[in-house]
Amino acid sequence: MTAEDGYCTQRSYSIASAPNGRGFELTVQRTPGGKVSPHLVDEFVPGTSWS
């Protein structure tokens, strides 16, 4: 993930795949003072994609 100000970081999260293979679930816990988790919790909605 790269922020608009150029800050770049990586985090590991667990992804649960549905048995039918049509989607997945990503669970993120907000970390106080974190740079990535607040963005994921506040900004991402179903259908969001990134590269």
PDB file of C-alpha atoms in Angstrom, residues 2 12 14 17 20 23 25 31 42 50:
ATOM      1  CA  THR A   2       1.369   3.403  -0.937  1.00  0.00           C
ATOM      2  CA  SER A  12      -0.253  -9.483   6.331  1.00  0.00           C
ATOM      3  CA  SER A  14      -5.873 -13.547   6.626  1.00  0.00           C
ATOM      4  CA  SER A  17     -12.406 -17.979   0.783  1.00  0.00           C
ATOM      5  CA  ASN A  20     -18.215 -21.642  -3.866  1.00  0.00           C
ATOM      6  CA  GLY A  23     -15.849 -14.179  -2.972  1.00  0.00           C
ATOM      7  CA  GLU A  25     -13.840 -12.234   3.556  1.00  0.00           C
ATOM      8  CA  THR A  31      -4.832  -0.583  15.349  1.00  0.00           C
ATOM      9  CA  ASP A  42     -12.796   3.529   6.952  1.00  0.00           C
ATOM     10  CA  TRP A  50      -6.259  -2.125  -5.467  1.00  0.00           C
TER      11      TRP A  50
END
